[in-house]
PDB file of C-alpha atoms in Angstrom:
ATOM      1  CA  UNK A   1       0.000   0.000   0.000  1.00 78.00           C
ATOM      2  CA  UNK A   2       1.147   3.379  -0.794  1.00 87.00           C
ATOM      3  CA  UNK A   3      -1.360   5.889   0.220  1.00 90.00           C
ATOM      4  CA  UNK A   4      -4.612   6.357   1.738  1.00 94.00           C
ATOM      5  CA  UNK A   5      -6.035   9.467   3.422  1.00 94.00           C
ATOM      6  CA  UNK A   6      -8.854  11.578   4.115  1.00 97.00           C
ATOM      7  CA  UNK A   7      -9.131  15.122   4.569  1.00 96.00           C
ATOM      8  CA  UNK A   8     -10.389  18.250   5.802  1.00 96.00           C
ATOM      9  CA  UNK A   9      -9.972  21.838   4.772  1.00 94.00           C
ATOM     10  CA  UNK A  10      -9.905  24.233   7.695  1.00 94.00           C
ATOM     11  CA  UNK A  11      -9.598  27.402   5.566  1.00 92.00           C
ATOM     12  CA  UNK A  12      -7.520  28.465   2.167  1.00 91.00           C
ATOM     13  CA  UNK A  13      -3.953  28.188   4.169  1.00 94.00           C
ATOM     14  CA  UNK A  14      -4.330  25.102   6.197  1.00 96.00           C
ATOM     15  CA  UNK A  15      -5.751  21.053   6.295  1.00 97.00           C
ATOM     16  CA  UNK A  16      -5.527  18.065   8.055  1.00 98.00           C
ATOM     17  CA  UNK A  17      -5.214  14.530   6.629  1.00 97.00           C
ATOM     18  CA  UNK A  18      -6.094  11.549   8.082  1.00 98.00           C
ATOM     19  CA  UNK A  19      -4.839   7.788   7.191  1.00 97.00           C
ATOM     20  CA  UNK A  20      -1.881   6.246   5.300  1.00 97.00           C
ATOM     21  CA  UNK A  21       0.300   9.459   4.128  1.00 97.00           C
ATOM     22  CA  UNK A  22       3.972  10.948   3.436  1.00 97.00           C
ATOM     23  CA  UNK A  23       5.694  11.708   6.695  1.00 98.00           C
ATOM     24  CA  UNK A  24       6.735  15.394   5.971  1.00 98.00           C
ATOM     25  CA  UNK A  25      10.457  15.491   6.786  1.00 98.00           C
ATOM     26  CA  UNK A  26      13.294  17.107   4.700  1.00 98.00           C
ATOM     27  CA  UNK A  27      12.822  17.715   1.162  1.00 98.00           C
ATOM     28  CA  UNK A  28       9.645  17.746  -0.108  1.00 97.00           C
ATOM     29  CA  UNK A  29       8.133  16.145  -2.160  1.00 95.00           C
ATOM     30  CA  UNK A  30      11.470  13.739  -2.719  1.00 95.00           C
ATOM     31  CA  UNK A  31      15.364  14.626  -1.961  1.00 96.00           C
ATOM     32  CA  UNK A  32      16.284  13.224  -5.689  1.00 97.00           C
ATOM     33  CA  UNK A  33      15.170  13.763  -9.222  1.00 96.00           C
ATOM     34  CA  UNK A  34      15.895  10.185  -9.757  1.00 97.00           C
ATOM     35  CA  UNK A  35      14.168   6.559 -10.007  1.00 96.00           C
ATOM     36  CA  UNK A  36      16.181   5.359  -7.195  1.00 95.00           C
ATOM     37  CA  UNK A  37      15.554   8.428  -4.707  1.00 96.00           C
ATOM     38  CA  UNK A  38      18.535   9.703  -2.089  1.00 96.00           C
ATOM     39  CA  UNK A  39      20.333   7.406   0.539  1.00 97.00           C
ATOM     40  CA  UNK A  40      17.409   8.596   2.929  1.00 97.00           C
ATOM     41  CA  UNK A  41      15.183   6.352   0.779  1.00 97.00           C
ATOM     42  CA  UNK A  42      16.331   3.191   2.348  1.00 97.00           C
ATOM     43  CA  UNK A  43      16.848   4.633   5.726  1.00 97.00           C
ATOM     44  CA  UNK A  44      12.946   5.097   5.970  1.00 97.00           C
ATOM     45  CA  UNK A  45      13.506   9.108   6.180  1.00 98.00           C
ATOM     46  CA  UNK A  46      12.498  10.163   2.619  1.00 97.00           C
ATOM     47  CA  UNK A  47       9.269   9.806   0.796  1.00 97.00           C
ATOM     48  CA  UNK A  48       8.323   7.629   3.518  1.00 97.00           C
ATOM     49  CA  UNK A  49       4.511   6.223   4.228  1.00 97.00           C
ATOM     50  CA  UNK A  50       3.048   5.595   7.899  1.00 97.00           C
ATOM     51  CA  UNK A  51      -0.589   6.094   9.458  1.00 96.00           C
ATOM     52  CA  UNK A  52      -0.872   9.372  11.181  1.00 97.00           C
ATOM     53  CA  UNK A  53      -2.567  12.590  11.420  1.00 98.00           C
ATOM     54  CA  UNK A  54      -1.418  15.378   9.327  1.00 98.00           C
ATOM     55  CA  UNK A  55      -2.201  19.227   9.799  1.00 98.00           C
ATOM     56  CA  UNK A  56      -0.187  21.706   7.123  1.00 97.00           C
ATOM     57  CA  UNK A  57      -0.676  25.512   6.736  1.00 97.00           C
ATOM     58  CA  UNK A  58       1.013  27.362   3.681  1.00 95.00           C
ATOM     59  CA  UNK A  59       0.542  30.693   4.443  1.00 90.00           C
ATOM     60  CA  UNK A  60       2.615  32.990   1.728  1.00 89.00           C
ATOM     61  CA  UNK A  61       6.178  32.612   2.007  1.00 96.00           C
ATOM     62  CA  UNK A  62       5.845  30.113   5.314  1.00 97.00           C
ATOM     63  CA  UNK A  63       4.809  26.365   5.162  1.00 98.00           C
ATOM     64  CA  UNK A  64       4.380  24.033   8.656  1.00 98.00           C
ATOM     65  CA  UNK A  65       3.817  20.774   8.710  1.00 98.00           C
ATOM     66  CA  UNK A  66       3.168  18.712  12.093  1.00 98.00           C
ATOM     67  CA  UNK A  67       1.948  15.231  12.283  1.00 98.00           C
ATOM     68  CA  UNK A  68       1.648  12.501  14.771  1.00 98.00           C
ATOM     69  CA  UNK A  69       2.201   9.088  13.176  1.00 98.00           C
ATOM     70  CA  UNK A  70       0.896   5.944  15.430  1.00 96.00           C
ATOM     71  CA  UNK A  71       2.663   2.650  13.325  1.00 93.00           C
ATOM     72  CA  UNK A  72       3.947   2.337  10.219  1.00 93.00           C
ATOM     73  CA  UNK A  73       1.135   1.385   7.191  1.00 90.00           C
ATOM     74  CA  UNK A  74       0.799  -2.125   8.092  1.00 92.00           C
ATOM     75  CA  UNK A  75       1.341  -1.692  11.947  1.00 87.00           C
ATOM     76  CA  UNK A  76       3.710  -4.870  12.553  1.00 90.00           C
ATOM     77  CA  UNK A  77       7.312  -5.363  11.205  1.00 90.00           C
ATOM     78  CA  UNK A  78       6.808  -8.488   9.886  1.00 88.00           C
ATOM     79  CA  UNK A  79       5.330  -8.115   6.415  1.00 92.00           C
ATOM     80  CA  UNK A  80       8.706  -7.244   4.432  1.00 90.00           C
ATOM     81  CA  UNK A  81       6.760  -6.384   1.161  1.00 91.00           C
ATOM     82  CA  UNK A  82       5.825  -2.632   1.382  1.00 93.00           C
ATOM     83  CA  UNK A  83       6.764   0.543  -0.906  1.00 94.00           C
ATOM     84  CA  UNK A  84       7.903   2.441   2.198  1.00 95.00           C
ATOM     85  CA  UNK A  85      11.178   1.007   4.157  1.00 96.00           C
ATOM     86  CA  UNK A  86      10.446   0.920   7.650  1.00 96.00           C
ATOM     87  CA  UNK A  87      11.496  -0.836  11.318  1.00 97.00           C
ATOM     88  CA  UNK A  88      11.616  -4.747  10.496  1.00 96.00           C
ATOM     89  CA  UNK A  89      11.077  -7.578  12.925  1.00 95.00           C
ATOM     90  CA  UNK A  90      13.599  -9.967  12.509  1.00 94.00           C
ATOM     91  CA  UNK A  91      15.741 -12.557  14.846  1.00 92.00           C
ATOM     92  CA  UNK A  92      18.790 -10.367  15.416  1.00 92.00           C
ATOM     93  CA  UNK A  93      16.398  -7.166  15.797  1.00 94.00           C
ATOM     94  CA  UNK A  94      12.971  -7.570  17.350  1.00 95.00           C
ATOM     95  CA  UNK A  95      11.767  -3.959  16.803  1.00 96.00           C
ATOM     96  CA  UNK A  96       8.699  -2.335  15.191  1.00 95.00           C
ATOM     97  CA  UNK A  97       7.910   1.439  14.427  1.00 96.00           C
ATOM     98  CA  UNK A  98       5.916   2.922  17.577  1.00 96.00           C
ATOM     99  CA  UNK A  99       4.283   6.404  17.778  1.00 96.00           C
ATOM    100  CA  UNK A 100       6.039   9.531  16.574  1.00 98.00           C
ATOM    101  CA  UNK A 101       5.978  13.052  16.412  1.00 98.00           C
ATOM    102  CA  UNK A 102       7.246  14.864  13.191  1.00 98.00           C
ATOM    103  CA  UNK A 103       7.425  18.426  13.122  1.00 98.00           C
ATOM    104  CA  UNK A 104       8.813  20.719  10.070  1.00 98.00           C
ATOM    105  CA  UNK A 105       8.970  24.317   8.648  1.00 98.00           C
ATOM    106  CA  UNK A 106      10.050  26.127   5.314  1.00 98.00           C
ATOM    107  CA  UNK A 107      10.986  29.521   4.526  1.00 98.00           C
ATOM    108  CA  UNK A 108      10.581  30.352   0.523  1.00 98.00           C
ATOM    109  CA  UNK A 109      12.090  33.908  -0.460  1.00 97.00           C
ATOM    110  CA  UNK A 110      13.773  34.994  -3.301  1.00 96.00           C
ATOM    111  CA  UNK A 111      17.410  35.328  -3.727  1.00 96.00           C
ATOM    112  CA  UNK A 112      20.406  35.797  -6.548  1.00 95.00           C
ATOM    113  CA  UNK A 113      17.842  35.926  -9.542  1.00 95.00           C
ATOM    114  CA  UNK A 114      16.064  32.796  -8.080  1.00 97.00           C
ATOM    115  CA  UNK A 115      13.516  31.247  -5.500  1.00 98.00           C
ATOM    116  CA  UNK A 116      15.609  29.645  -2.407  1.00 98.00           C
ATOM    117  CA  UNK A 117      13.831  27.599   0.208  1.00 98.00           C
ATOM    118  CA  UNK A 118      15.503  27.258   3.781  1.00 98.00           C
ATOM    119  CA  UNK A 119      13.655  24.531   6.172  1.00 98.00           C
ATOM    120  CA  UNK A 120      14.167  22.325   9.191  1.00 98.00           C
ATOM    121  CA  UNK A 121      12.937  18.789  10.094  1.00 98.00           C
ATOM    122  CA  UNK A 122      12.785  16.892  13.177  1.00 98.00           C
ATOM    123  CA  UNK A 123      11.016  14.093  14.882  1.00 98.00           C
ATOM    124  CA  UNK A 124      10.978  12.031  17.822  1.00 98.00           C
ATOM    125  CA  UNK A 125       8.758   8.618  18.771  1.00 98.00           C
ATOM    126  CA  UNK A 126       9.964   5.077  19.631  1.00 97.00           C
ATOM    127  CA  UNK A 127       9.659   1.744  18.496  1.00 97.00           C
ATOM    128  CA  UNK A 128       8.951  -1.401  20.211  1.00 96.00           C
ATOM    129  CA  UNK A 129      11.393  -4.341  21.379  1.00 95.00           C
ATOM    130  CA  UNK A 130       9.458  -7.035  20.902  1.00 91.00           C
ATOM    131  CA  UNK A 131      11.832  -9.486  22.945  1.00 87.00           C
ATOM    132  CA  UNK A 132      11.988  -7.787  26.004  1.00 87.00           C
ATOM    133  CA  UNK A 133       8.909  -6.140  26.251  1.00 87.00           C
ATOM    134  CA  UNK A 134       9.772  -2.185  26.172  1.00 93.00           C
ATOM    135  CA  UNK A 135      10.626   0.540  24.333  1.00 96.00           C
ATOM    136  CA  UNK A 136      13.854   2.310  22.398  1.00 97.00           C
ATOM    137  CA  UNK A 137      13.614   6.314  21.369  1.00 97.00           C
ATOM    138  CA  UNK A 138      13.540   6.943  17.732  1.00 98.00           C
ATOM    139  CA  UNK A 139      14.692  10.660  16.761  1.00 98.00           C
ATOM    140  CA  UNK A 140      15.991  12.786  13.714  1.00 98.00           C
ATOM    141  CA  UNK A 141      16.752  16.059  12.446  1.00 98.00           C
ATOM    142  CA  UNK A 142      17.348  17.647   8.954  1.00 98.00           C
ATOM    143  CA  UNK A 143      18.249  21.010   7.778  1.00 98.00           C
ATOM    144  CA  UNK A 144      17.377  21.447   4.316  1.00 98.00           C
ATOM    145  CA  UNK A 145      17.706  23.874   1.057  1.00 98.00           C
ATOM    146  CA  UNK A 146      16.563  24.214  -2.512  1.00 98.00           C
ATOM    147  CA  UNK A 147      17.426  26.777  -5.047  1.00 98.00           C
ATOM    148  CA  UNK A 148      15.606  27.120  -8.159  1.00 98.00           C
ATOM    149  CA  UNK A 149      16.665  29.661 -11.003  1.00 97.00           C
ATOM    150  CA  UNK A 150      15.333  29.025 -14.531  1.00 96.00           C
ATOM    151  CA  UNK A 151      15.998  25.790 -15.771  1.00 97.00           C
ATOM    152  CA  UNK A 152      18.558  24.914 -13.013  1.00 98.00           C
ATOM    153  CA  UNK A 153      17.485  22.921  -9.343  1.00 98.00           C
ATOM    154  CA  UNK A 154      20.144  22.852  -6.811  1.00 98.00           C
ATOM    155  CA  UNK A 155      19.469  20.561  -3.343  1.00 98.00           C
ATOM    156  CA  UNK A 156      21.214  19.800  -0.607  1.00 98.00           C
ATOM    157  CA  UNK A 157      19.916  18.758   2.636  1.00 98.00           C
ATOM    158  CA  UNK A 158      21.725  17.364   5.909  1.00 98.00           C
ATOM    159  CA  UNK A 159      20.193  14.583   8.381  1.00 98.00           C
ATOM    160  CA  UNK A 160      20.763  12.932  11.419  1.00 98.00           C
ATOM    161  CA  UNK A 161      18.454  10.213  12.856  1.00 98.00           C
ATOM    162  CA  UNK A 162      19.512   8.033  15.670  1.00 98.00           C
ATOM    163  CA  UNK A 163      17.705   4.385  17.305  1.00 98.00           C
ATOM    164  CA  UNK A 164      18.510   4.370  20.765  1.00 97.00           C
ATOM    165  CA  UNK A 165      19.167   0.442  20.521  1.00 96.00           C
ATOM    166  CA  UNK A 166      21.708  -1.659  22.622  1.00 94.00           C
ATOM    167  CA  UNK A 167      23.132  -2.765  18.885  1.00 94.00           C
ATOM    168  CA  UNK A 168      24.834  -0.550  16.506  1.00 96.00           C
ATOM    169  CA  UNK A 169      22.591  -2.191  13.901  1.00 96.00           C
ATOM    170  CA  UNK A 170      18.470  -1.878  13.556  1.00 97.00           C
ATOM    171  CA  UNK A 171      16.610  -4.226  10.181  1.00 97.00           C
ATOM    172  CA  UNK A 172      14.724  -2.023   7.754  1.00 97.00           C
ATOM    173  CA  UNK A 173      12.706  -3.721   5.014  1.00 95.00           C
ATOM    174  CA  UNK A 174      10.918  -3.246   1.772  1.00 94.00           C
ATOM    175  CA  UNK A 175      10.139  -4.710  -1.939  1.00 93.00           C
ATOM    176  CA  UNK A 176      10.553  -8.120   0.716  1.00 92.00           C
ATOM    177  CA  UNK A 177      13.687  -8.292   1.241  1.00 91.00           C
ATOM    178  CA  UNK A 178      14.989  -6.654   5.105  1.00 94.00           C
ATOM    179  CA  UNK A 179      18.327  -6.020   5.409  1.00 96.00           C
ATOM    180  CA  UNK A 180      20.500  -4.124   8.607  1.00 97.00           C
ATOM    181  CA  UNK A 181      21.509  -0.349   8.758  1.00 97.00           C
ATOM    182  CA  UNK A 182      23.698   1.784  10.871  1.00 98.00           C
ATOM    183  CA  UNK A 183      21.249   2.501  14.280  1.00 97.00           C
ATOM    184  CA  UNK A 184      22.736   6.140  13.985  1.00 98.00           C
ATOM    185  CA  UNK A 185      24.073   8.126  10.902  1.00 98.00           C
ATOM    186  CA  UNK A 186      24.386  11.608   9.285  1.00 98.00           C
ATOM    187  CA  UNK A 187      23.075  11.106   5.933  1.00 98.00           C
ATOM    188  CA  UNK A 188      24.312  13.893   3.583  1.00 98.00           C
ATOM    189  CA  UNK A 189      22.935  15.175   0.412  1.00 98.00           C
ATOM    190  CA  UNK A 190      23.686  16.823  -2.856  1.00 98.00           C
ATOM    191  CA  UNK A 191      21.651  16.835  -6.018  1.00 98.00           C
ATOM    192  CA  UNK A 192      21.515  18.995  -9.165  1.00 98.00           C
ATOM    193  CA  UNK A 193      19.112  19.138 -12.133  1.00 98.00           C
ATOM    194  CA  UNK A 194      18.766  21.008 -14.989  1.00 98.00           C
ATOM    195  CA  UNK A 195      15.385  21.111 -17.613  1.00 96.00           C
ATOM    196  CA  UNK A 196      16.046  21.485 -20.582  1.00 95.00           C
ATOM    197  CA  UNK A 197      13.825  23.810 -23.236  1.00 90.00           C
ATOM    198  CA  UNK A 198      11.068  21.914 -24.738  1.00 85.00           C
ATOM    199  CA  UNK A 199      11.442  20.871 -28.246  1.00 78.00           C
ATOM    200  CA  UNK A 200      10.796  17.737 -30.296  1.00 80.00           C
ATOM    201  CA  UNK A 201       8.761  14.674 -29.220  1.00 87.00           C
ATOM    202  CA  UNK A 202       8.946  15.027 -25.515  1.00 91.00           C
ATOM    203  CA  UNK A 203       6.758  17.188 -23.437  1.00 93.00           C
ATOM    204  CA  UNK A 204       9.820  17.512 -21.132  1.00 93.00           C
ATOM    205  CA  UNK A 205      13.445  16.303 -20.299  1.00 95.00           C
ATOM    206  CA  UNK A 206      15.330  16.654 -16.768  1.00 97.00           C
ATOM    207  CA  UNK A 207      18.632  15.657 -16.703  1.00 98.00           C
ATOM    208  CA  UNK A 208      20.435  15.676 -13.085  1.00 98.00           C
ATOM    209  CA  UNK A 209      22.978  13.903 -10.575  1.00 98.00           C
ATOM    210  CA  UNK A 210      21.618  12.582  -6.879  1.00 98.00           C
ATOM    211  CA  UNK A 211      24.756  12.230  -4.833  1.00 98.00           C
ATOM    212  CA  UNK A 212      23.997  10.903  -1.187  1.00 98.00           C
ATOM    213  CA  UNK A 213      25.791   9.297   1.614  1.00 98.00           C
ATOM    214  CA  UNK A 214      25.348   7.421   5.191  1.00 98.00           C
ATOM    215  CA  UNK A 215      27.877   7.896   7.900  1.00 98.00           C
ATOM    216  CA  UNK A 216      27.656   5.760  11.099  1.00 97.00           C
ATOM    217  CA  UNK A 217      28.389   7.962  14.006  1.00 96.00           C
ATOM    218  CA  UNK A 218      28.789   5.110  16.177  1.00 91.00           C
ATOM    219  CA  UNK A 219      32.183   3.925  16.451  1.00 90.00           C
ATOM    220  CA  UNK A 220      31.929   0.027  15.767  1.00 91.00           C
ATOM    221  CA  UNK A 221      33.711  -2.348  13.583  1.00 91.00           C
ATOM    222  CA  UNK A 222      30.263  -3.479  12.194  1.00 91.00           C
ATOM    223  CA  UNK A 223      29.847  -0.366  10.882  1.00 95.00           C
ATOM    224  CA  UNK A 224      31.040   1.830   7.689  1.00 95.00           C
ATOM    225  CA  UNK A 225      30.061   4.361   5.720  1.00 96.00           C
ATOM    226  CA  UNK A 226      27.690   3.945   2.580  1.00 96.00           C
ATOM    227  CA  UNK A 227      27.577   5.852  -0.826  1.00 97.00           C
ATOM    228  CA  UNK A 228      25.244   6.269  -3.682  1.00 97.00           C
ATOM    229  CA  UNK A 229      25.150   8.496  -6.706  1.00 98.00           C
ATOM    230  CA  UNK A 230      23.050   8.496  -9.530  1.00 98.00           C
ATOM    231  CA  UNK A 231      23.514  10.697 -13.155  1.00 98.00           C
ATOM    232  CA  UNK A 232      20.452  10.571 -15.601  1.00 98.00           C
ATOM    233  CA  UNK A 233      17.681  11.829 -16.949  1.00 97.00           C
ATOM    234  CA  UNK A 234      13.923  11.723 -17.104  1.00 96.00           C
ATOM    235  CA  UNK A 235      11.669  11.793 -20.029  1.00 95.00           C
ATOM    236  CA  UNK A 236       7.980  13.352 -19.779  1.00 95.00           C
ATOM    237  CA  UNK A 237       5.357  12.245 -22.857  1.00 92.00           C
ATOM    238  CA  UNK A 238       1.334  12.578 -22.373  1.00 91.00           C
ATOM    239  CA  UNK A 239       0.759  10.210 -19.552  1.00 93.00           C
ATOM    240  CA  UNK A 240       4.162   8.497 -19.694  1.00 94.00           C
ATOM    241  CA  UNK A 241       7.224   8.985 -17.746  1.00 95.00           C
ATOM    242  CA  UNK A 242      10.685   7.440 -18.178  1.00 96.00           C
ATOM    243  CA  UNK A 243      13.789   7.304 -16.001  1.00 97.00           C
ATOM    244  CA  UNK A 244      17.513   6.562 -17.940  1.00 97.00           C
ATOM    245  CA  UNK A 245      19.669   6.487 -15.004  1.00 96.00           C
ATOM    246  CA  UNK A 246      22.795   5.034 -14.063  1.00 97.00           C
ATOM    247  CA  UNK A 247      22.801   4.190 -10.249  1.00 96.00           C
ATOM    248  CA  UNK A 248      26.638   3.657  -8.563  1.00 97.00           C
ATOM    249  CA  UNK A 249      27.065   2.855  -4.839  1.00 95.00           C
ATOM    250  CA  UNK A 250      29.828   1.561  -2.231  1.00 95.00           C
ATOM    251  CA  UNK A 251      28.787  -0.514   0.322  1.00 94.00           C
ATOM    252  CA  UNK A 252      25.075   0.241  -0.622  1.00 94.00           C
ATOM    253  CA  UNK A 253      21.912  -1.344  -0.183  1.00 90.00           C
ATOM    254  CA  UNK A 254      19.936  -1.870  -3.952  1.00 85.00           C
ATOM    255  CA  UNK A 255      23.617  -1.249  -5.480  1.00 88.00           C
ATOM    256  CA  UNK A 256      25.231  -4.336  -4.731  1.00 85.00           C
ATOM    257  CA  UNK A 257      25.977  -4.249  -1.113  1.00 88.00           C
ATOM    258  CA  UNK A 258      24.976  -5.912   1.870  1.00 91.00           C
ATOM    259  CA  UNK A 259      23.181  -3.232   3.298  1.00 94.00           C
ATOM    260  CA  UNK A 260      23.250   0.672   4.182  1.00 96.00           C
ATOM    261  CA  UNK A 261      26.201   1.698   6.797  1.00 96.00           C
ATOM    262  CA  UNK A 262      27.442  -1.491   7.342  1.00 95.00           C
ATOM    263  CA  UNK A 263      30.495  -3.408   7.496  1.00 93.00           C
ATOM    264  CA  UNK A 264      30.643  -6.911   5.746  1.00 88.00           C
ATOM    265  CA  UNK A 265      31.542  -9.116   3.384  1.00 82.00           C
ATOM    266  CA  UNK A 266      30.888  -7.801  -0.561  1.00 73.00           C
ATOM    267  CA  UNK A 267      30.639  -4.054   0.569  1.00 74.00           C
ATOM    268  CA  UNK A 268      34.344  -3.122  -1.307  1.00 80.00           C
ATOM    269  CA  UNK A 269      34.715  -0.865  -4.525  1.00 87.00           C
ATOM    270  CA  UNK A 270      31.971   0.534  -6.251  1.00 93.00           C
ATOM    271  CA  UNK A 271      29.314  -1.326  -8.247  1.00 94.00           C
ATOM    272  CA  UNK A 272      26.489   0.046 -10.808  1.00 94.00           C
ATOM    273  CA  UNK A 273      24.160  -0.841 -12.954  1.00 93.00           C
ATOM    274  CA  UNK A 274      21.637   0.922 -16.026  1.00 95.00           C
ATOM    275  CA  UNK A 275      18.012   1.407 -14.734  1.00 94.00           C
ATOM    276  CA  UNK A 276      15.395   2.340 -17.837  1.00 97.00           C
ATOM    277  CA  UNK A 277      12.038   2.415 -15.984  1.00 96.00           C
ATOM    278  CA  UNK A 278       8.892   3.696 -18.090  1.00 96.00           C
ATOM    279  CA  UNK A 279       5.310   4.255 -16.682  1.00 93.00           C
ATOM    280  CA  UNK A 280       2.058   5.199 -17.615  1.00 92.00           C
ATOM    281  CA  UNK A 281       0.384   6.904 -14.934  1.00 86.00           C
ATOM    282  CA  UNK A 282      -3.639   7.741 -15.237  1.00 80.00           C
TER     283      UNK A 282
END
């Protein structure tokens, strides 16, 4: 399940949603241009889905968002196969997502011939230890920018989230496979994109570079740090859009490595592969 919601309008500035929905932190709507999304993708902090409540205000140049999320979409960490990577239940680590509070805010203003927006993230909950019957904080934090000036898009955004877990390690899962991640990191970001003029067959092209990376703050030979950077571009026709990206990554979950901010086996050198992806969307 990706989405489902319900919603009221309170007046021409502000709503509140209600059901399955995108937890705003960070970047919005996505911290890439890319198929494959940023390294906060598979660290559940970027275009991520839970059940929660939802209210957002856009009032001029100012945007809030504040939501309290009670589970993830399916409420248990045991169903692997989801579009959203969240807390997984596994042997090693018996967690599941828990309540949570996200808060964020975004400043838009113009600046050197463009539109700049300056925000900040955070949120705080817990998730559940389902072996010994109790409960581990979850937190995070991002500051975040994006400049805009004609056909150029310039991101960058830096995040912190943390699992207050005995282990350095906490399982993630999605597209049913879990795998293990770093139970702390910094996870830096730096994309650019440029759209070019419309011509031709295509109602629009964006070409761009996602570079993103996770870095274990916990010092731990289980642990190292994780890279990913993708260079393509995107193809826009009537109700059909097409990704031709090539995705590279060290020591990188969905790039050939064993996970995200971990040490083992198979995580040396870099490794990449050609993604052509085309949808029709309706």
């Amino acid at each position: 399940m990706h989405h489902a919601w319900g919603g009221w309008k309170i007046d021409e500035a502000s709503d509140v949603r209600v059901g399955i929905q995108q937890v705003p932190f960070g970047l919005l709507p996505y911290a890439a241009q890319s198929f494959w999304f940023g390294s906060g993708y598979y660290l559940g902090i970027e275009d991520d889905y839970d059940l929660g409540v939802v209210w957002r205000r856009g009032d001029g140049a100012h945007q809030w968002h504040a939501g309290v999320f009670f589970a993830d979409e399916y409420g248990t960490g045991g169903r692997p196969g989801r579009y959203s990577f969240d807390v997984a239940t596994t042997d090693d680590h018996p967690y599941r997502e828990r309540e949570r509070l996200n808060l964020r805010y975004e400043n838009t203003r113009d600046w050197a011939g463009g539109e700049l927006a300056l925000g900040v993230s955070a949120f705080t909950g817990r998730i559940e230890d389902r072996a010994r019957d109790g409960h581990h904080g979850h937190h995070g934090a991002a500051l975040h920018a994006q400049w805009s000036r004609d056909a150029w898009t310039w991101q960058a955004q830096w995040a912190r989230y943390r699992y207050d877990v005995p282990e350095a390690r906490v399982s993630l899962s999605a597209f049913l496979f879990p795998f293990d991640i770093a139970a702390e990191a910094d996870v830096p970001t730096l994309n650019v994109a440029y759209a070019l003029p419309r011509s031709g067959w295509f109602d629009g092209i964006t070409c761009y570079n996602n570079l993103s990376s996770t870095r274990p703050v916990r010092s731990d030979p289980g642990l190292r740090e994780s890279w990913q950077n993708v260079t393509g571009c995107s193809f826009a026709k009537g109700k059909s859009f097409t990704y031709v990206d090539w995705i590279a990554g060290k020591n990188m979950w969905f790039a050939g490595g064993p996970g995200v901010g971990i040490d083992e086996p198979g995580g040396d050198g870099w490794r990449s592969r050609l993604n052509i992806n085309i949808g029709f969307y309706f």
